[in-house]
Coordinates of C-alpha atoms and ligand atoms in Angstrom, one line a residue:
X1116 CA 0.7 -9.1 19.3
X1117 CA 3.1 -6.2 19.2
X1118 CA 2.0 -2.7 20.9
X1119 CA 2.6 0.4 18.5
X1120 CA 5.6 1.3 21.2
X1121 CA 7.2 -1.9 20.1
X1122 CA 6.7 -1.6 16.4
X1123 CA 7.9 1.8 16.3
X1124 CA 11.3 0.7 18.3
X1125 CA 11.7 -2.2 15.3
X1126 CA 11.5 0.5 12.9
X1127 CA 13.6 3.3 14.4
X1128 CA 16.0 0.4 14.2
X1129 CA 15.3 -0.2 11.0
X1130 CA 15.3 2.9 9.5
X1131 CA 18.5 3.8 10.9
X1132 CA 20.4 2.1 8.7
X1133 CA 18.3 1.7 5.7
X1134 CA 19.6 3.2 2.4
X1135 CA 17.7 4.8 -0.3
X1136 CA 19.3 4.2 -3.3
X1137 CA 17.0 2.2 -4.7
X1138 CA 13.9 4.8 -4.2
X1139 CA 14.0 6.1 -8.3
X1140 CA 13.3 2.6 -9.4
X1141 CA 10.0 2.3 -6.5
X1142 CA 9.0 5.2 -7.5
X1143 CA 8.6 4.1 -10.9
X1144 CA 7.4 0.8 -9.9
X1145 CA 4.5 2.5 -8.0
X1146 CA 3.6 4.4 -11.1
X1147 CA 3.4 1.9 -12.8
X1148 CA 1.0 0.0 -10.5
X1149 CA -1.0 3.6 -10.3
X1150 CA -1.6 2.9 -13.9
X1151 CA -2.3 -0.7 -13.4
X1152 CA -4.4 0.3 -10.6
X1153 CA -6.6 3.0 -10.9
X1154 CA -5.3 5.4 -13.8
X1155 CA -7.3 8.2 -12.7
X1156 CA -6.0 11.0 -15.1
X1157 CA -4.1 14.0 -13.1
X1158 CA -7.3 16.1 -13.5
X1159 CA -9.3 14.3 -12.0
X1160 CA -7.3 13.9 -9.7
X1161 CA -7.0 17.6 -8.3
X1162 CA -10.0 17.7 -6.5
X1163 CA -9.0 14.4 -4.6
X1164 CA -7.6 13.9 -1.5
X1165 CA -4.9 11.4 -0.8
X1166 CA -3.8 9.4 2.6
X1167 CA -1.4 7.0 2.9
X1168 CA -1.1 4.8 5.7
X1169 CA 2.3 3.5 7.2
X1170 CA 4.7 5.5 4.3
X1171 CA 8.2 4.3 6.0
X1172 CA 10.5 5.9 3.7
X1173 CA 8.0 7.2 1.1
X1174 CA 9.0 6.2 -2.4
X1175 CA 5.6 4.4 -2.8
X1176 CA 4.2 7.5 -1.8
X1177 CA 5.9 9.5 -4.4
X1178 CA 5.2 6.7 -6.8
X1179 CA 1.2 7.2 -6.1
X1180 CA 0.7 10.9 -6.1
X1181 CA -1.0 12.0 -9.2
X1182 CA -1.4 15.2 -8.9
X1183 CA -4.2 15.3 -5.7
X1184 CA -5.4 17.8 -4.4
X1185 CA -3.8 17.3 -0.9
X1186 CA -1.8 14.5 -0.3
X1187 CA -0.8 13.1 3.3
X1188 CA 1.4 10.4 4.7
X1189 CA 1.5 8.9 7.6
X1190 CA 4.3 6.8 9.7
X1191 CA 4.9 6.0 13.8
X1192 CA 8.6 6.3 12.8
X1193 CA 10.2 9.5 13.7
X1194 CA 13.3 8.5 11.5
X1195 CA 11.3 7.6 8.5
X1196 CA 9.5 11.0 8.1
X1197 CA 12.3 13.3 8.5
X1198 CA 13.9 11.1 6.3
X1199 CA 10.9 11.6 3.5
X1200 CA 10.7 15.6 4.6
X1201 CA 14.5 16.0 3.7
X1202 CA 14.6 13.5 0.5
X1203 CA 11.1 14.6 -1.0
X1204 CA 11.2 18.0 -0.4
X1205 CA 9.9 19.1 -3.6
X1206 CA 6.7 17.0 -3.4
X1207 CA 3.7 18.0 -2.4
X1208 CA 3.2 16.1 0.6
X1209 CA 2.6 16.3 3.9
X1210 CA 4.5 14.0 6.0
X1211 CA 3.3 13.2 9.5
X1212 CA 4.5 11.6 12.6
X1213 CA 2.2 9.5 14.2
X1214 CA -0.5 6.6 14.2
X1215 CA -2.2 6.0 11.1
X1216 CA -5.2 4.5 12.8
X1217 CA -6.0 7.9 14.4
X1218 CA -6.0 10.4 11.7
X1219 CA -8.6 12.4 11.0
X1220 CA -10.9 13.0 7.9
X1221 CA -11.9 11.8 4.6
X1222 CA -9.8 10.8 2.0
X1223 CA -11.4 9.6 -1.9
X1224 CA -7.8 7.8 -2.4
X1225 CA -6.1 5.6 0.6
X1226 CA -3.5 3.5 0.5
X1227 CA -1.4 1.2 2.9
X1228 CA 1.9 -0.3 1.0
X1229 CA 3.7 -3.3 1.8
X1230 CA 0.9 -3.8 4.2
X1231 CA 2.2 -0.8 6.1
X1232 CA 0.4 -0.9 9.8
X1233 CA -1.8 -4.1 8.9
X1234 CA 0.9 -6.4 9.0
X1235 CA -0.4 -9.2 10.5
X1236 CA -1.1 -13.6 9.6
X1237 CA -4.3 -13.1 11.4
X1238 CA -7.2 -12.8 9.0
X1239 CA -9.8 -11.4 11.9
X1240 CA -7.5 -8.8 13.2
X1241 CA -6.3 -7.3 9.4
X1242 CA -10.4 -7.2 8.6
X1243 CA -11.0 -5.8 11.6
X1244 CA -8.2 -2.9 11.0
X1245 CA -9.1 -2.3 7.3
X1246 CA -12.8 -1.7 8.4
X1247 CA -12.3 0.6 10.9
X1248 CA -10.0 2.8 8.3
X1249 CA -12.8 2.4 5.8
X1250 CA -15.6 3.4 8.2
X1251 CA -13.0 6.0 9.7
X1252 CA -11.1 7.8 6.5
X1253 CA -12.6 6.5 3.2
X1254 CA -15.2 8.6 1.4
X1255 CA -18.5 7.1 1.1
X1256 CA -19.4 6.5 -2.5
X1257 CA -16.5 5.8 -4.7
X1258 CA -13.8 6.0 -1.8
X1259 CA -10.8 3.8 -3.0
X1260 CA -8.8 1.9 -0.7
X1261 CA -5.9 -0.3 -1.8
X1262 CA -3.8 -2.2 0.6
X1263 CA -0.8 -4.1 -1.2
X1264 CA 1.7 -6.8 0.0
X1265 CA 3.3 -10.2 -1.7
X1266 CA 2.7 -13.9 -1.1
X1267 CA 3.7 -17.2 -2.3
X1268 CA 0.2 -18.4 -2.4
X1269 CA 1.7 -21.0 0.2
X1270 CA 0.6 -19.6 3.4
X1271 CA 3.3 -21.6 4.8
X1272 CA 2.5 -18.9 7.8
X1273 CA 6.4 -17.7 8.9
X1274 CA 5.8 -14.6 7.8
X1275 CA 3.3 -11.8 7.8
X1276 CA 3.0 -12.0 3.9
X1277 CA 2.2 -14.9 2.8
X1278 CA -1.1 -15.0 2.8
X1279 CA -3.1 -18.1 1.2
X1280 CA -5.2 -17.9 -1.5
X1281 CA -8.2 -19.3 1.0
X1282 CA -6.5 -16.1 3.3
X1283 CA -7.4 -13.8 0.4
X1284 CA -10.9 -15.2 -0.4
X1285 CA -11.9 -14.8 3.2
X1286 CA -10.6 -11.3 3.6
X1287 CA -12.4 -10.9 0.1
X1288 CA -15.6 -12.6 1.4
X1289 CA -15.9 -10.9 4.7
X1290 CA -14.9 -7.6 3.8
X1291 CA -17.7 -7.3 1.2
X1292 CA -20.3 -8.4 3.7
X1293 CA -19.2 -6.3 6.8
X1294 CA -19.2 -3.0 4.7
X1295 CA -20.4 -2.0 2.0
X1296 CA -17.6 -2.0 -0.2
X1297 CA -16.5 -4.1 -3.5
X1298 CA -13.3 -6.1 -3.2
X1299 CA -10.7 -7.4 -5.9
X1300 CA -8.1 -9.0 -5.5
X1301 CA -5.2 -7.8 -8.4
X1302 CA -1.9 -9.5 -9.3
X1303 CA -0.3 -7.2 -11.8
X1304 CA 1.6 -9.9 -13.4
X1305 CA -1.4 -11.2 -14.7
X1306 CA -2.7 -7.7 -16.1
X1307 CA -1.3 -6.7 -19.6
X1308 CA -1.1 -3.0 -18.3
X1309 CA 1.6 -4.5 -15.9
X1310 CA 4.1 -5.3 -19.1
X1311 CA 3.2 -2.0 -21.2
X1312 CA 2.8 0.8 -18.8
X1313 CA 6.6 1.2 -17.5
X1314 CA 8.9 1.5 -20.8
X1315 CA 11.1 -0.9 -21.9
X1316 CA 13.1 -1.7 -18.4
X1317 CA 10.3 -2.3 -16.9
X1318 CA 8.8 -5.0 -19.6
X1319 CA 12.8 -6.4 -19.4
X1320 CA 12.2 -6.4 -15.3
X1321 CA 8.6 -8.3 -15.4
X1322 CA 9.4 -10.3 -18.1
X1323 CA 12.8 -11.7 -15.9
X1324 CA 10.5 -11.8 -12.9
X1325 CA 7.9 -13.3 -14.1
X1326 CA 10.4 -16.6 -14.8
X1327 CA 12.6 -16.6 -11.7
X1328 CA 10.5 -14.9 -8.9
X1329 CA 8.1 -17.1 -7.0
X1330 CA 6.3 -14.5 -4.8
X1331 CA 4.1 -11.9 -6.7
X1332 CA 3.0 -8.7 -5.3
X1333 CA -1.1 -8.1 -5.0
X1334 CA -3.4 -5.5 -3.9
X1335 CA -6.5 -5.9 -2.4
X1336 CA -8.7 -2.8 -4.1
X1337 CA -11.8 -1.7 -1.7
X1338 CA -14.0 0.7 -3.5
X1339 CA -16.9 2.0 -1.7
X1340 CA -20.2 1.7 -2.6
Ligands
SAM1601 C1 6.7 -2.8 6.1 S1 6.9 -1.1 6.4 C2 6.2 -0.5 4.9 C3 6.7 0.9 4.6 C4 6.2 1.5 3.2 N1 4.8 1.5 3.1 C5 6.8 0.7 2.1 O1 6.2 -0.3 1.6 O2 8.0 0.9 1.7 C6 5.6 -0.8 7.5 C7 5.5 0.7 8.0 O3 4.3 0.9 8.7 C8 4.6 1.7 9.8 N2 3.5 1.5 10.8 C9 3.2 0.4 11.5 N3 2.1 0.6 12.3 C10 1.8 1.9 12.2 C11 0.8 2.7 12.8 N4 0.0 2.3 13.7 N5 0.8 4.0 12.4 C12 1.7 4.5 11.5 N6 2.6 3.8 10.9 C13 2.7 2.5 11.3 C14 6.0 1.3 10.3 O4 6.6 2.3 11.0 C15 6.7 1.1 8.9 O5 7.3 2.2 8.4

């Protein structure tokens, strides 16, 4: 397993070359999933407090924030943050420097992106992280946590995504019984809202994906109990 010394090296790399240019159109992806999602309205919303976990460059961020009340994000990449602090200026949003495992306080929305820090094939050590977040950061009663990645449904195991539908049972399974939380697991492309919440480029977008792309995006949703 990699230390958090190591990741951050592989994405200080990363980030060093990475362009942005295609942040407008995650933004409005991660709407979109918002909707799909959760669809708290923005009043509601103003009295919540929002962490994400692992931002790297931030458009999903952006893309999620509906208005909270406070709003933080959190990345071990240097590079990454001053890069969200200079293009996102005008947000709302704190943007932090450090380990996500270790921050503290209580948070009624959390989310970790493209797996973010729990990238890892092993079931154990991805339950293991999730819980301690949720005992950690996730209000009690009605707390949502939603960790999102893609998969295959092959879990042909050469990468850190693709996850098995047994994978996602288990995490399902065990994550209900150690804590007392409600887990789904949600493919947009098989919600409606995914289609009719975006405008018309984004019903062109799913519609063309949903014929030539083989791995889907999901998101496990923890909701506390
Ligand atoms: C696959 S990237 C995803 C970035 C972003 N959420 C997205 O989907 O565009 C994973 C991110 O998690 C960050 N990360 C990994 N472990 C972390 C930790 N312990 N604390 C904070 N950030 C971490 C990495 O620096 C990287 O930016």
């Amino acid at each position: 397993m990699l230390t958090k010394e190591e990741l951050k090296d592989i994405y200080e790399k990363r980030y060093t070359s990475v362009s942005q240019d295609h942040s407008a159109r995650e933004i409005a992806q991660y709407r979109k999933y918002y909707k799909v999602l959760l669809n708290w309205d923005s009043s509601s919303c103003s009295d919540k407090h929002y962490l994400d976990l692992g931002c790297g460059l931030g458009a999903k961020t952006v893309g999620f924030n509906n208005g909270f009340n406070a709003v933080k994000a959190v990345d071990l990449s240097e590079k990454a943050i001053a890069n969200c602090r200079n293009k996102f200026s005008e947000e709302r949003i704190e943007w932090v420097a450090g380990d996500a495992m270790a921050v503290p306080g209580k948070y009624e929305l959390i989310t970790a992106l493209g797996f973010s820090l729990f990238n890892t094939p092993d079931n154990q050590e991805f339950i293991s992280n999730v819980g301690h977040i949720i005992r950690q950061n996730l209000t009690e009663r009605g707390g949502v946590m939603i960790v999102g990645s893609f998969t295959d449904l092959s879990g042909s195991g050469d990468s850190w995504y693709m996850h098995s539908q047994n994978d996602l049972v288990e995490i399902q399974n065990r994550l209900e019984t150690e804590h007392a939380v409600k887990v789904e697991v949600i493919f947009p492309h098989r919600r409606f809202s995914n289609y009719f919440s975006g405008g018309l480029l984004n019903l062109i977008a799913e519609l063309r994906k949903l014929v030539l792309t083989r791995r889907r995006n999901f998101f496990i949703k923890i909701v506390h109990g």
